[in-house]
XYZ file of C-alpha atoms in Angstrom:
765
model
C 1.954 50.157 -25.242
C -1.521 48.902 -24.355
C -2.403 48.507 -28.056
C 0.899 46.736 -28.678
C 0.161 44.331 -25.797
C -3.249 43.534 -27.239
C -1.625 42.981 -30.639
C 0.810 40.458 -29.117
C -2.023 38.715 -27.280
C -3.923 38.444 -30.555
C -0.896 36.995 -32.337
C -0.409 34.498 -29.490
C -4.031 33.403 -29.618
C -3.800 32.984 -33.413
C -0.847 30.633 -33.142
C -2.476 28.875 -30.173
C -5.480 28.072 -32.372
C -3.338 27.044 -35.322
C -1.306 24.664 -33.202
C -4.474 23.297 -31.645
C -5.870 22.396 -35.054
C -2.834 20.456 -36.272
C -3.687 16.718 -36.418
C -1.152 14.302 -34.963
C -0.876 10.978 -36.742
C 1.002 9.339 -33.850
C -1.908 10.099 -31.548
C -4.481 9.034 -34.121
C -2.749 5.694 -34.644
C -2.556 5.100 -30.893
C -6.222 5.963 -30.400
C -7.373 3.738 -33.279
C -5.314 0.801 -32.021
C -6.731 1.130 -28.515
C -10.361 1.952 -29.418
C -10.180 5.374 -27.775
C -10.992 9.010 -28.423
C -9.748 12.097 -26.607
C -12.082 14.922 -25.753
C -12.150 17.934 -23.444
C -14.862 19.303 -21.211
C -15.481 22.524 -19.332
C -18.105 22.379 -16.600
C -19.768 24.933 -14.373
C -21.021 23.872 -10.942
C -23.593 25.048 -8.416
C -21.682 25.095 -5.128
C -24.872 25.847 -3.173
C -26.233 22.516 -4.393
C -23.094 20.499 -3.651
C -21.476 20.934 -7.052
C -24.366 19.880 -9.202
C -23.308 20.446 -12.828
C -25.342 23.342 -14.222
C -23.647 23.869 -17.571
C -21.061 22.112 -19.686
C -19.247 22.231 -23.005
C -17.822 19.085 -24.652
C -15.518 19.067 -27.662
C -13.061 16.820 -29.482
C -9.430 17.429 -28.608
C -8.185 20.734 -30.015
C -11.603 22.315 -30.566
C -12.652 25.553 -28.867
C -15.183 25.926 -26.051
C -17.713 28.602 -25.234
C -19.404 28.425 -21.833
C -20.962 30.872 -19.378
C -19.685 34.001 -21.069
C -16.131 32.699 -21.555
C -14.378 31.309 -24.610
C -11.517 28.830 -24.468
C -8.867 27.521 -26.829
C -7.309 24.096 -26.321
C -3.874 23.065 -27.512
C -2.578 19.485 -27.386
C 1.153 18.813 -27.526
C 1.788 15.168 -28.374
C 5.090 13.477 -27.586
C 6.488 10.045 -28.030
C 7.756 8.431 -24.809
C 11.393 7.259 -24.857
C 11.755 3.491 -24.387
C 7.954 3.058 -24.274
C 6.797 1.967 -27.721
C 3.245 1.396 -26.488
C 2.865 4.888 -25.017
C 1.919 8.403 -26.014
C 2.208 11.580 -23.947
C -0.232 14.483 -24.052
C 0.173 17.941 -22.618
C -3.229 19.622 -22.936
C -3.364 23.373 -22.368
C -6.624 25.259 -21.864
C -6.559 29.043 -22.266
C -9.438 31.360 -21.446
C -9.319 33.710 -24.427
C -12.174 36.027 -23.454
C -14.746 36.616 -20.741
C -14.919 34.948 -17.356
C -16.686 32.083 -15.633
C -17.215 31.227 -11.965
C -17.239 27.832 -10.231
C -15.756 26.025 -13.221
C -13.237 23.290 -13.994
C -11.638 21.798 -17.100
C -11.290 18.102 -17.951
C -9.354 15.888 -20.330
C -11.304 12.739 -21.189
C -10.243 9.383 -22.561
C -13.372 7.921 -24.120
C -13.012 4.118 -24.280
C -14.934 2.116 -26.873
C -15.449 -1.647 -27.095
C -16.029 -1.512 -23.347
C -17.478 -4.347 -21.308
C -18.887 -4.595 -17.803
C -16.467 -7.504 -17.404
C -13.403 -5.244 -17.724
C -11.062 -5.362 -14.736
C -10.680 -1.747 -13.535
C -7.724 -0.670 -11.401
C -7.444 2.655 -9.589
C -4.322 2.123 -7.437
C -5.315 2.126 -3.736
C -8.846 3.263 -4.670
C -10.510 0.404 -6.568
C -9.713 -3.180 -7.578
C -11.982 -4.719 -10.194
C -13.786 -1.394 -9.920
C -14.823 -2.438 -6.370
C -17.757 -4.249 -7.978
C -18.727 -6.172 -4.848
C -21.756 -6.546 -2.636
C -21.852 -3.540 -0.308
C -23.340 -2.748 3.092
C -23.739 0.700 4.636
C -22.210 0.224 8.100
C -20.446 2.711 10.317
C -16.840 2.271 11.443
C -15.611 -0.244 12.717
C -17.826 -2.367 10.453
C -18.715 -6.003 10.996
C -21.242 -7.962 8.964
C -24.574 -7.877 10.756
C -27.372 -9.448 8.735
C -27.846 -13.204 9.173
C -27.871 -13.795 5.413
C -24.371 -12.250 5.105
C -22.735 -14.428 7.741
C -21.347 -17.867 6.943
C -18.443 -19.670 5.285
C -19.599 -19.460 1.658
C -20.632 -15.847 1.112
C -19.376 -13.466 -1.593
C -16.946 -10.637 -0.903
C -18.875 -7.891 0.898
C -17.464 -4.387 1.313
C -18.571 -1.254 3.117
C -19.979 1.857 1.452
C -16.860 2.723 -0.540
C -16.384 4.328 -3.942
C -17.301 1.726 -6.527
C -18.605 1.024 -10.004
C -22.061 -0.472 -9.981
C -22.107 -4.262 -10.231
C -25.578 -4.152 -11.777
C -27.059 -1.792 -14.338
C -27.243 1.342 -12.173
C -25.297 4.601 -12.293
C -21.635 3.574 -12.360
C -18.907 6.114 -11.595
C -15.910 6.574 -9.307
C -14.588 10.080 -8.648
C -11.772 10.723 -6.203
C -9.088 13.211 -5.364
C -5.688 12.453 -6.931
C -4.024 12.316 -3.515
C -6.186 9.287 -2.723
C -4.245 7.281 -5.322
C -0.950 5.557 -4.552
C -0.162 6.414 -8.176
C -2.479 8.890 -9.958
C -3.700 6.458 -12.562
C -6.747 4.754 -14.074
C -6.184 1.367 -15.720
C -8.136 -1.547 -17.105
C -7.783 -4.971 -18.701
C -10.355 -6.097 -21.241
C -11.151 -9.805 -21.575
C -13.037 -8.921 -24.774
C -10.143 -7.316 -26.655
C -7.374 -8.908 -24.550
C -5.806 -5.493 -24.245
C -4.839 -3.265 -21.362
C -4.794 0.494 -20.963
C -3.010 2.624 -18.379
C -3.598 6.349 -17.983
C -0.954 8.032 -15.820
C -1.036 11.614 -14.670
C 0.434 13.817 -11.939
C -0.961 14.634 -8.500
C -2.007 18.021 -9.780
C -0.910 21.374 -11.186
C -0.853 25.011 -10.072
C -4.533 24.737 -9.115
C -3.839 21.886 -6.681
C -4.987 18.279 -6.787
C -6.837 16.843 -9.747
C -9.897 14.694 -9.454
C -9.729 11.431 -11.392
C -12.788 9.528 -12.475
C -14.075 6.634 -14.511
C -17.693 6.416 -15.588
C -19.441 3.575 -17.426
C -22.240 4.335 -19.889
C -25.722 3.011 -19.183
C -25.314 0.250 -21.784
C -21.794 -0.535 -20.498
C -20.469 -0.382 -24.070
C -18.435 2.763 -23.414
C -16.579 4.278 -20.488
C -14.889 7.621 -19.902
C -11.728 8.268 -17.902
C -11.356 11.922 -16.877
C -8.779 14.198 -15.279
C -10.349 17.373 -13.885
C -8.624 20.553 -12.704
C -9.148 21.847 -10.121
C -10.371 18.838 -8.127
C -14.158 18.711 -8.450
C -16.213 15.824 -7.149
C -19.821 16.180 -8.171
C -22.343 16.181 -5.309
C -20.495 13.702 -3.077
C -17.093 13.013 -1.554
C -15.930 9.976 0.394
C -15.335 9.835 4.136
C -14.751 6.723 6.200
C -17.448 4.126 5.348
C -19.597 6.752 3.621
C -19.554 7.533 -0.103
C -22.414 10.032 0.139
C -20.922 12.976 2.034
C -21.979 16.288 0.397
C -19.165 17.633 -1.784
C -17.088 20.508 -0.404
C -14.914 21.043 -3.497
C -14.859 24.508 -5.035
C -14.511 25.442 -8.688
C -12.286 28.151 -10.090
C -13.161 31.675 -11.146
C -11.474 31.811 -14.561
C -10.776 35.086 -16.357
C -9.312 36.134 -19.700
C -5.699 34.966 -19.999
C -5.935 32.146 -17.424
C -4.136 28.973 -18.492
C -4.558 25.431 -17.183
C -2.274 22.576 -18.253
C -2.952 18.865 -17.757
C -0.285 16.282 -18.510
C -0.955 12.590 -19.018
C 0.488 9.455 -20.546
C -1.410 6.630 -22.151
C -0.154 3.067 -22.532
C -1.883 0.450 -24.656
C -0.664 -3.143 -24.614
C -1.584 -6.793 -24.937
C -3.046 -8.145 -21.707
C -4.453 -11.623 -21.858
C -4.717 -11.849 -18.075
C -5.339 -9.474 -15.186
C -1.800 -10.177 -13.998
C -0.513 -8.770 -17.316
C -2.057 -5.422 -16.386
C -0.221 -5.373 -13.056
C 3.024 -6.399 -14.735
C 2.874 -3.450 -17.120
C 1.744 -1.112 -14.371
C 4.720 -2.071 -12.207
C 7.030 -1.157 -15.094
C 5.595 2.304 -15.754
C 4.177 3.407 -12.371
C 6.990 5.931 -11.827
C 7.129 7.323 -15.354
C 5.347 10.578 -14.482
C 5.393 10.724 -10.685
C 8.617 9.707 -8.965
C 9.646 10.985 -5.558
C 12.984 11.198 -3.787
C 14.428 9.463 -0.778
C 14.868 11.570 2.342
C 17.634 11.004 4.891
C 16.482 11.408 8.482
C 17.190 8.829 11.202
C 19.443 5.798 10.941
C 18.121 2.338 11.736
C 20.357 2.060 14.808
C 19.085 5.400 16.143
C 15.502 4.223 15.712
C 16.277 0.983 17.520
C 17.582 2.782 20.597
C 14.520 5.055 20.748
C 12.014 2.277 20.196
C 13.532 -0.274 22.553
C 13.525 2.341 25.307
C 9.956 3.382 24.514
C 8.591 -0.184 24.425
C 10.248 -1.098 27.722
C 9.154 2.083 29.474
C 5.644 2.476 28.051
C 4.401 -0.766 26.446
C 5.731 -3.376 28.856
C 3.343 -4.296 31.679
C 5.621 -5.567 34.486
C 2.729 -6.749 36.669
C 1.888 -9.469 34.150
C 4.916 -9.498 31.867
C 3.745 -8.641 28.343
C 4.176 -5.912 25.726
C 0.914 -4.121 24.974
C 0.074 -2.957 21.459
C -0.285 0.699 22.467
C -0.936 2.755 25.558
C -3.803 0.533 26.766
C -6.426 3.252 26.299
C -8.835 0.517 25.116
C -8.780 -3.250 24.689
C -7.498 -3.054 21.096
C -4.548 -0.957 22.293
C -3.864 -3.359 25.140
C -3.280 -6.839 23.692
C -3.806 -8.274 20.239
C -2.027 -11.487 19.335
C -1.282 -10.325 15.773
C -2.192 -7.788 13.090
C -1.111 -4.705 15.076
C 1.554 -6.006 17.461
C 1.475 -8.716 20.106
C 3.800 -11.544 19.143
C 4.929 -9.542 16.110
C 6.456 -6.835 18.316
C 8.382 -9.249 20.507
C 10.378 -10.496 17.507
C 12.353 -7.309 16.720
C 12.689 -6.603 20.455
C 14.283 -10.028 20.942
C 16.459 -9.494 17.873
C 17.862 -6.073 18.768
C 17.285 -5.880 22.496
C 19.614 -5.821 25.479
C 19.544 -8.415 28.257
C 16.613 -6.770 30.061
C 14.577 -6.619 26.858
C 15.249 -10.295 26.152
C 14.080 -11.167 29.660
C 10.907 -9.173 29.046
C 10.292 -11.123 25.842
C 10.763 -14.417 27.697
C 8.227 -13.236 30.287
C 5.854 -12.417 27.418
C 6.146 -16.011 26.171
C 5.511 -17.379 29.671
C 2.466 -15.105 30.035
C 1.033 -16.178 26.663
C 1.443 -19.940 26.970
C -0.763 -21.805 27.578
C -3.468 -19.362 28.734
C -3.467 -17.336 25.494
C -4.940 -20.198 23.448
C -8.725 -20.328 23.112
C -10.903 -23.474 23.135
C -10.873 -23.396 19.314
C -7.143 -24.141 19.296
C -6.385 -20.688 17.876
C -5.006 -17.869 19.966
C -7.374 -15.587 21.804
C -8.010 -12.602 19.546
C -7.312 -9.877 22.120
C -7.027 -9.187 25.819
C -6.929 -6.474 28.427
C -5.633 -5.807 31.915
C -3.265 -8.750 31.741
C -5.700 -11.490 32.713
C -8.821 -10.993 30.578
C -8.797 -12.896 27.280
C -11.194 -11.835 24.535
C -12.476 -13.800 21.566
C -13.247 -10.895 19.273
C -14.781 -7.424 19.095
C -16.602 -6.888 22.389
C -18.041 -3.600 21.088
C -20.420 -5.632 18.919
C -21.953 -8.478 20.965
C -22.630 -10.771 18.005
C -18.890 -10.676 17.119
C -17.566 -11.101 20.670
C -16.050 -14.458 19.660
C -15.050 -13.623 16.084
C -11.312 -14.245 15.849
C -9.580 -12.576 12.892
C -7.757 -15.553 11.384
C -4.755 -13.557 10.170
C -3.926 -12.791 13.815
C -3.159 -16.430 14.596
C -1.275 -16.660 11.301
C 0.847 -13.641 12.216
C 1.497 -15.088 15.660
C 2.687 -18.492 14.432
C 4.871 -16.876 11.764
C 6.690 -14.574 14.157
C 6.768 -17.023 17.071
C 8.625 -19.586 14.944
C 11.113 -16.899 13.937
C 11.645 -16.152 17.616
C 12.084 -19.787 18.598
C 14.789 -20.076 15.927
C 16.414 -16.855 17.130
C 16.328 -17.965 20.763
C 18.213 -21.100 19.864
C 20.811 -18.993 18.049
C 21.129 -16.768 21.124
C 21.400 -19.724 23.513
C 18.021 -19.083 25.158
C 16.206 -22.194 26.373
C 13.023 -22.812 24.361
C 10.429 -24.196 26.734
C 8.236 -27.153 25.876
C 5.082 -25.160 26.717
C 5.920 -22.647 24.022
C 6.446 -25.343 21.401
C 3.372 -27.328 22.425
C 1.158 -24.241 22.309
C 2.421 -23.222 18.882
C 1.881 -26.761 17.552
C -1.680 -26.660 18.895
C -2.428 -23.551 16.842
C -0.812 -25.100 13.744
C -2.965 -28.190 14.220
C -6.043 -25.961 14.404
C -5.079 -24.500 11.016
C -4.730 -28.004 9.552
C -8.134 -28.994 10.934
C -9.749 -25.811 9.623
C -8.272 -26.379 6.166
C -9.189 -30.068 5.975
C -12.789 -29.300 6.907
C -13.332 -26.218 4.737
C -10.501 -25.938 2.175
C -10.279 -22.282 3.183
C -9.282 -20.403 6.335
C -12.043 -17.804 6.125
C -11.773 -14.341 7.661
C -13.284 -14.793 11.123
C -13.575 -18.040 13.097
C -15.367 -18.695 16.370
C -12.912 -18.617 19.283
C -14.924 -21.283 21.100
C -15.634 -23.773 18.317
C -13.152 -22.995 15.522
C -16.008 -22.864 13.008
C -15.886 -20.256 10.243
C -18.135 -17.268 10.980
C -17.225 -15.193 7.933
C -15.703 -17.056 5.023
C -13.805 -16.164 1.890
C -11.218 -13.395 1.669
C -7.431 -13.589 1.837
C -7.344 -12.812 5.559
C -5.190 -15.881 6.145
C -2.667 -14.881 3.470
C 0.266 -15.197 5.905
C -0.785 -18.697 7.031
C 1.044 -20.585 4.241
C 4.263 -18.792 5.251
C 3.611 -19.596 8.911
C 3.052 -23.269 8.122
C 6.219 -23.419 5.988
C 8.260 -22.228 8.958
C 6.361 -24.473 11.370
C 6.697 -27.482 9.072
C 10.446 -27.038 8.876
C 10.875 -26.271 12.564
C 8.685 -29.100 13.871
C 9.531 -31.520 11.011
C 5.832 -31.878 10.214
C 4.867 -32.752 6.626
C 1.179 -32.037 7.257
C 1.944 -28.387 7.858
C 3.859 -28.262 4.581
C 1.008 -29.961 2.702
C -1.531 -27.429 3.944
C 0.876 -24.578 3.185
C 1.125 -25.729 -0.439
C -2.590 -26.367 -0.902
C -3.650 -23.093 0.690
C -1.015 -21.183 -1.286
C -2.474 -22.581 -4.497
C -5.965 -21.608 -3.321
C -4.933 -18.026 -2.621
C -3.270 -17.624 -5.994
C -6.177 -19.079 -7.947
C -8.993 -17.184 -6.225
C -7.258 -13.959 -5.279
C -3.911 -13.022 -6.854
C -4.818 -14.194 -10.345
C -8.129 -12.301 -10.043
C -6.437 -9.063 -8.991
C -8.134 -8.950 -5.587
C -6.776 -9.402 -2.074
C -8.954 -8.581 0.910
C -9.756 -9.386 4.529
C -6.404 -8.541 6.098
C -7.538 -5.739 8.446
C -10.015 -6.450 11.213
C -11.742 -3.090 10.772
C -12.490 -2.979 7.034
C -14.671 -6.030 6.318
C -13.586 -7.439 2.953
C -12.473 -4.252 1.266
C -9.381 -4.734 -0.940
C -6.293 -4.078 1.177
C -2.492 -3.917 1.059
C -1.985 -6.129 4.132
C -3.267 -9.369 2.645
C -1.624 -8.347 -0.639
C 1.835 -8.204 0.914
C 1.285 -11.318 3.055
C 0.769 -13.337 -0.117
C 4.161 -12.128 -1.368
C 5.676 -13.456 1.858
C 3.872 -16.798 1.605
C 4.673 -17.440 -2.057
C 8.320 -16.422 -1.554
C 8.733 -18.865 1.336
C 7.046 -21.633 -0.625
C 9.590 -21.014 -3.380
C 12.503 -21.140 -0.960
C 11.073 -24.356 0.497
C 10.451 -26.166 -2.796
C 12.640 -24.514 -5.425
C 9.599 -24.761 -7.719
C 9.559 -21.771 -10.126
C 5.765 -21.811 -10.013
C 5.884 -20.232 -6.575
C 8.422 -17.686 -7.773
C 6.040 -16.668 -10.557
C 3.158 -16.480 -8.089
C 5.253 -14.322 -5.774
C 6.152 -12.002 -8.647
C 2.492 -11.556 -9.576
C 1.630 -10.861 -5.930
C 4.491 -8.361 -5.544
C 3.439 -6.403 -8.619
C -0.092 -6.159 -7.256
C 1.241 -5.072 -3.883
C 3.232 -2.317 -5.624
C -0.056 -0.688 -6.630
C -0.559 0.208 -2.934
C 2.854 1.877 -2.544
C 3.058 5.642 -3.078
C 5.274 6.522 -6.047
C 5.769 10.247 -5.560
C 6.277 12.978 -2.994
C 2.841 14.463 -2.515
C 2.683 18.230 -1.915
C 1.242 18.474 1.571
C -0.271 21.856 2.477
C 2.598 24.111 3.529
C 1.093 24.793 6.973
C 0.091 21.196 7.675
C 2.059 19.102 10.142
C 3.650 17.016 7.381
C 4.215 20.077 5.227
C 6.182 21.757 8.019
C 8.057 18.527 8.781
C 9.118 18.079 5.143
C 7.713 14.544 4.872
C 8.389 12.703 1.593
C 5.394 10.466 0.962
C 7.144 8.138 -1.514
C 7.175 4.618 -0.082
C 4.130 5.075 2.141
C 1.746 2.112 1.868
C -1.961 2.743 1.428
C -4.067 0.757 3.900
C -7.234 -0.312 2.086
C -10.076 1.032 -0.015
C -12.076 1.943 3.099
C -9.436 3.538 5.345
C -8.068 5.990 2.804
C -4.683 6.800 4.274
C -1.154 5.820 3.504
C 0.924 4.342 6.317
C 4.618 4.612 7.185
C 5.058 0.827 6.934
C 3.504 -2.400 5.726
C 0.927 -3.588 8.281
C 2.681 -5.388 9.822
C 5.876 -6.531 8.103
C 9.325 -5.380 7.025
C 9.028 -6.124 3.308
C 11.808 -8.712 3.472
C 9.972 -10.891 0.937
C 10.867 -8.310 -1.718
C 14.540 -8.877 -0.903
C 13.940 -12.626 -1.183
C 12.496 -12.101 -4.659
C 15.350 -9.895 -5.788
C 17.863 -12.512 -4.648
C 15.998 -15.202 -6.574
C 15.514 -13.231 -9.792
C 17.991 -10.346 -9.908
C 15.106 -8.030 -10.919
C 15.800 -4.518 -9.665
C 12.098 -3.740 -9.436
C 11.876 -5.637 -6.142
C 14.944 -3.966 -4.691
C 13.788 -0.489 -5.675
C 10.283 -1.026 -4.306
C 11.713 -2.213 -0.993
C 14.090 0.758 -0.859
C 11.222 3.233 -1.241
C 9.420 1.711 1.746
C 12.357 0.807 3.970
C 14.409 3.974 3.524
C 11.712 6.608 3.987
C 10.083 4.831 6.935
C 12.357 6.396 9.576
C 11.146 9.965 8.878
C 7.885 9.199 10.714
C 9.583 8.526 14.080
C 9.346 11.691 16.218
C 12.309 12.503 18.438
C 14.577 15.423 19.322
C 16.555 14.983 16.126
C 13.371 14.624 14.050
C 10.510 16.562 15.668
C 7.007 16.154 14.236
C 4.946 18.859 15.852
C 4.147 17.997 19.458
C 3.972 14.202 18.909
C 5.679 12.305 21.727
C 9.082 10.741 21.135
C 8.802 7.215 19.755
C 5.095 7.432 18.968
C 4.535 6.633 15.271
C 1.058 7.333 13.922
C -0.321 5.000 11.252
C -1.584 7.909 9.141
C -0.029 9.463 6.045
C -3.025 11.563 4.981
C -2.753 12.561 1.320
C -6.500 12.929 0.865
C -9.498 14.292 2.756
C -11.161 11.046 3.874
C -11.086 12.289 7.502
C -12.135 15.845 6.632
C -11.266 18.731 4.369
C -8.653 20.068 6.795
C -6.932 16.763 7.628
C -4.557 16.417 4.669
C -1.019 16.284 6.053
C -2.281 15.969 9.625
C -2.118 13.098 12.125
C -3.327 12.245 15.609
C -0.628 11.747 18.234
C -1.107 8.021 18.794
C 1.184 5.083 19.495
C 0.356 2.499 16.802
C 1.421 -0.689 15.024
C 3.577 1.446 12.699
C 6.230 1.397 15.448
C 6.405 -2.385 15.124
C 6.598 -2.069 11.333
C 9.581 0.241 11.752
C 11.289 -2.107 14.232
C 10.804 -5.053 11.872
C 12.389 -3.049 9.063
C 15.471 -2.182 11.114
C 16.170 -5.825 12.009
C 15.214 -7.638 8.792
C 16.397 -5.216 6.102
C 20.166 -4.604 5.751
C 21.433 -1.062 6.059
C 23.439 -1.591 2.868
C 23.142 -4.523 0.459
C 26.296 -5.067 -1.614
C 26.867 -7.303 -4.636
C 30.526 -7.035 -5.619
C 30.223 -9.266 -8.704
C 27.483 -7.019 -10.139
C 29.347 -3.859 -9.073
C 26.300 -2.496 -7.321
C 25.076 -1.618 -3.851
C 21.799 -0.346 -2.374
C 21.385 1.724 0.776
C 18.197 1.027 2.694
C 19.416 2.770 5.838
C 19.626 6.562 6.038
C 23.263 6.969 5.072
C 25.046 8.359 2.024
C 26.395 5.742 -0.364
C 28.767 6.173 -3.288
C 30.177 3.380 -5.420
C 33.076 3.209 -7.856
C 34.950 0.608 -9.880
C 38.759 0.950 -9.885
C 40.913 0.234 -12.930
C 41.944 -3.100 -11.442
C 38.286 -4.107 -11.116
C 38.024 -3.461 -7.391
C 34.515 -2.424 -6.335
C 34.542 0.348 -3.730
C 31.617 1.406 -1.550
C 31.891 4.691 0.334
C 29.565 4.976 3.334
C 29.049 8.332 5.017
C 27.082 9.131 8.141
C 25.351 12.462 7.378
C 23.938 12.861 10.882
C 25.217 14.385 14.109
C 24.932 11.076 15.970
C 27.007 7.873 15.689
C 25.363 5.053 13.736
C 25.785 1.316 13.294
C 25.047 0.008 9.806
C 24.355 -3.644 9.050
C 26.060 -4.781 5.843
C 24.965 -7.761 3.769
C 27.438 -8.785 1.063
C 26.594 -11.500 -1.461
C 27.836 -12.753 -4.806
C 25.703 -14.438 -7.458
C 26.078 -17.932 -6.015
C 25.200 -16.842 -2.485
C 22.274 -14.805 -3.771
C 20.597 -17.888 -5.225
C 20.570 -19.724 -1.902
C 17.430 -19.515 0.286
C 17.522 -16.409 2.457
C 16.198 -18.198 5.518
C 15.349 -16.486 8.794
C 17.256 -14.106 11.071
C 19.795 -13.536 8.320
C 21.079 -10.245 9.712
C 21.593 -11.399 13.299
C 25.238 -12.224 12.609
C 25.747 -9.772 9.724
C 28.714 -7.410 9.744
C 28.163 -4.033 11.422
C 29.977 -0.860 10.386
C 30.285 1.846 13.044
C 30.319 5.431 11.770
C 30.948 8.485 13.894
C 29.047 11.703 13.069
C 29.969 12.825 9.531
C 32.476 9.959 9.251
C 33.157 8.201 5.950
C 34.423 4.639 5.522
C 35.334 2.781 2.352
C 34.788 -0.893 1.724
C 36.684 -2.581 -1.120
C 35.784 -5.871 -2.813
């Protein structure tokens, strides 16, 4: 029997080699058209010296390897991709045919010719334009320090993140596949006017891959690699530090071991950077696509969060809602970004009489004392009567006001003033006057600088740190303010600043400056805020230019949204809780975690864009975020370890940026993600129904079935799968209604369907 087994193994290896040697004309044509070659590599590493490569074997695709006493055969199965004429799929299988090798890994390489240092390189949630920016090595929470870096007209400056070299030095990015919102390496070439997208999976039986791109010294070639198991050579990334000694471990391979790597390659015309994002948005789920997970309904979340905010966040002595548990000044009061006047909006929208009274007290507490001498809001505050201009932990930034905070505040305050009038609540003159004062400060800042900058001085209103898209929400805020106050100047500045942000940021594939703790690293927050601003400018003007701008911004934002359900370690907190990572939103290229929500927004602009265009991409992207968001709220019906009820952590850790043992783990903190969840439950309908298109989408955590009867009647069946009663907001629109501006507070008067536990109701149209 032993001899017979060896005979079969020999036969198998013979056919393995024969298949490996068969040329594939489809692949050859694709490679020639896109100036590429495919090769494979096997490397051996010295773990004692932080995974320094000690030995390697390189070969064209399909050729054998011999390394460190082991021999390998490589087979490549090539497949066409249905409905993707510009794509080719490869399934590359490595088999150790004899011997053994320790501390090793295998790689599939895409070697790219006709390369240029000017190529725009995208690694979703990891690098934008290859992160080729000025960089400073500063510890968290970083703020620019050197005098020469501070001022209104400085270039984008990032922290010590993974990046390609902007000069002629060693230029490589290596990262774990879980660090990517979509495991992918992409680029657009201004030289060839072509784009390339390489998609792969999060990993295989050996765990995560590592993905890399490396430019040659002469910058005329570059190599994209997928390596299994994950091996980062010499260094790994932790917060603000790209030079942490590597802790990855290679594999001990023996005779008979098999490793398979699957990838897809797309080659296409791409005259502009925005063309790359357009194609990426179309194919991002081709290989990695997760599933929705039903947990808590929106109405259940609202009850838990309203109770939590009133009991734990409200400070009755002064009358305001703190951001968190007041353990430090940033968790006490911030006007925007992480809570403040963002949080009061959903509380006013969904709250009972006591909650509404608390919100009114919050307005009385804020106005007029919460406005700094600059005319903008004070950046932060603590203990109810201490107003702060900026980050008091760093004396030179004690008056640096993050400009997006005042933008957030105006945007959500105007929404609340409109809602108060709908609810019959008296809007006080002090509230209006204070909001106008901040809007006027924005107009003054724009007229003097033709930018809003990132940080302004709370005393003088002068720009401290310029550039960036930190003020990305300001055009949206000024659209609402212009309409509400009947002020054409606000509208003018909204239009001019919107044009500025598109020209210098969206069209260049870069948005940055949204977070206050990540300098000018590319981020998802400013990316989404531009979607909101462009969408509102379209609804204001009806000009299709803004609709096109919004579409470009939305497709870039999609690159931050997780496409699949990452395999968290089985014994990790998220592994035990069964978390589905699809729809999580990566924060920025410095803080390498996903988040349960957009910081800090509901995503309603994506619904605006769907209504204006009918493109399902927007609706599906919103569903991923808005449906899966409720699973992160801990409560009796949805326990997450020992995390307190109602406390939503901002972390969805799919990579090891906080440490090798932190994947799938969180810290039990109360964070802005609670506000993101509340915004979602009041601005996004539970079910969106379009009878004339015979379609419906469930954003809420209910079961939805649709059917069309013989007489043309469209039937929607809604079932409550939980053990608690739920209330589901329904938004029904036909084609004519869908083309009207969405406006604000749309769901306040929307129809609500009550469902008992396990109850089913049918709606006919």
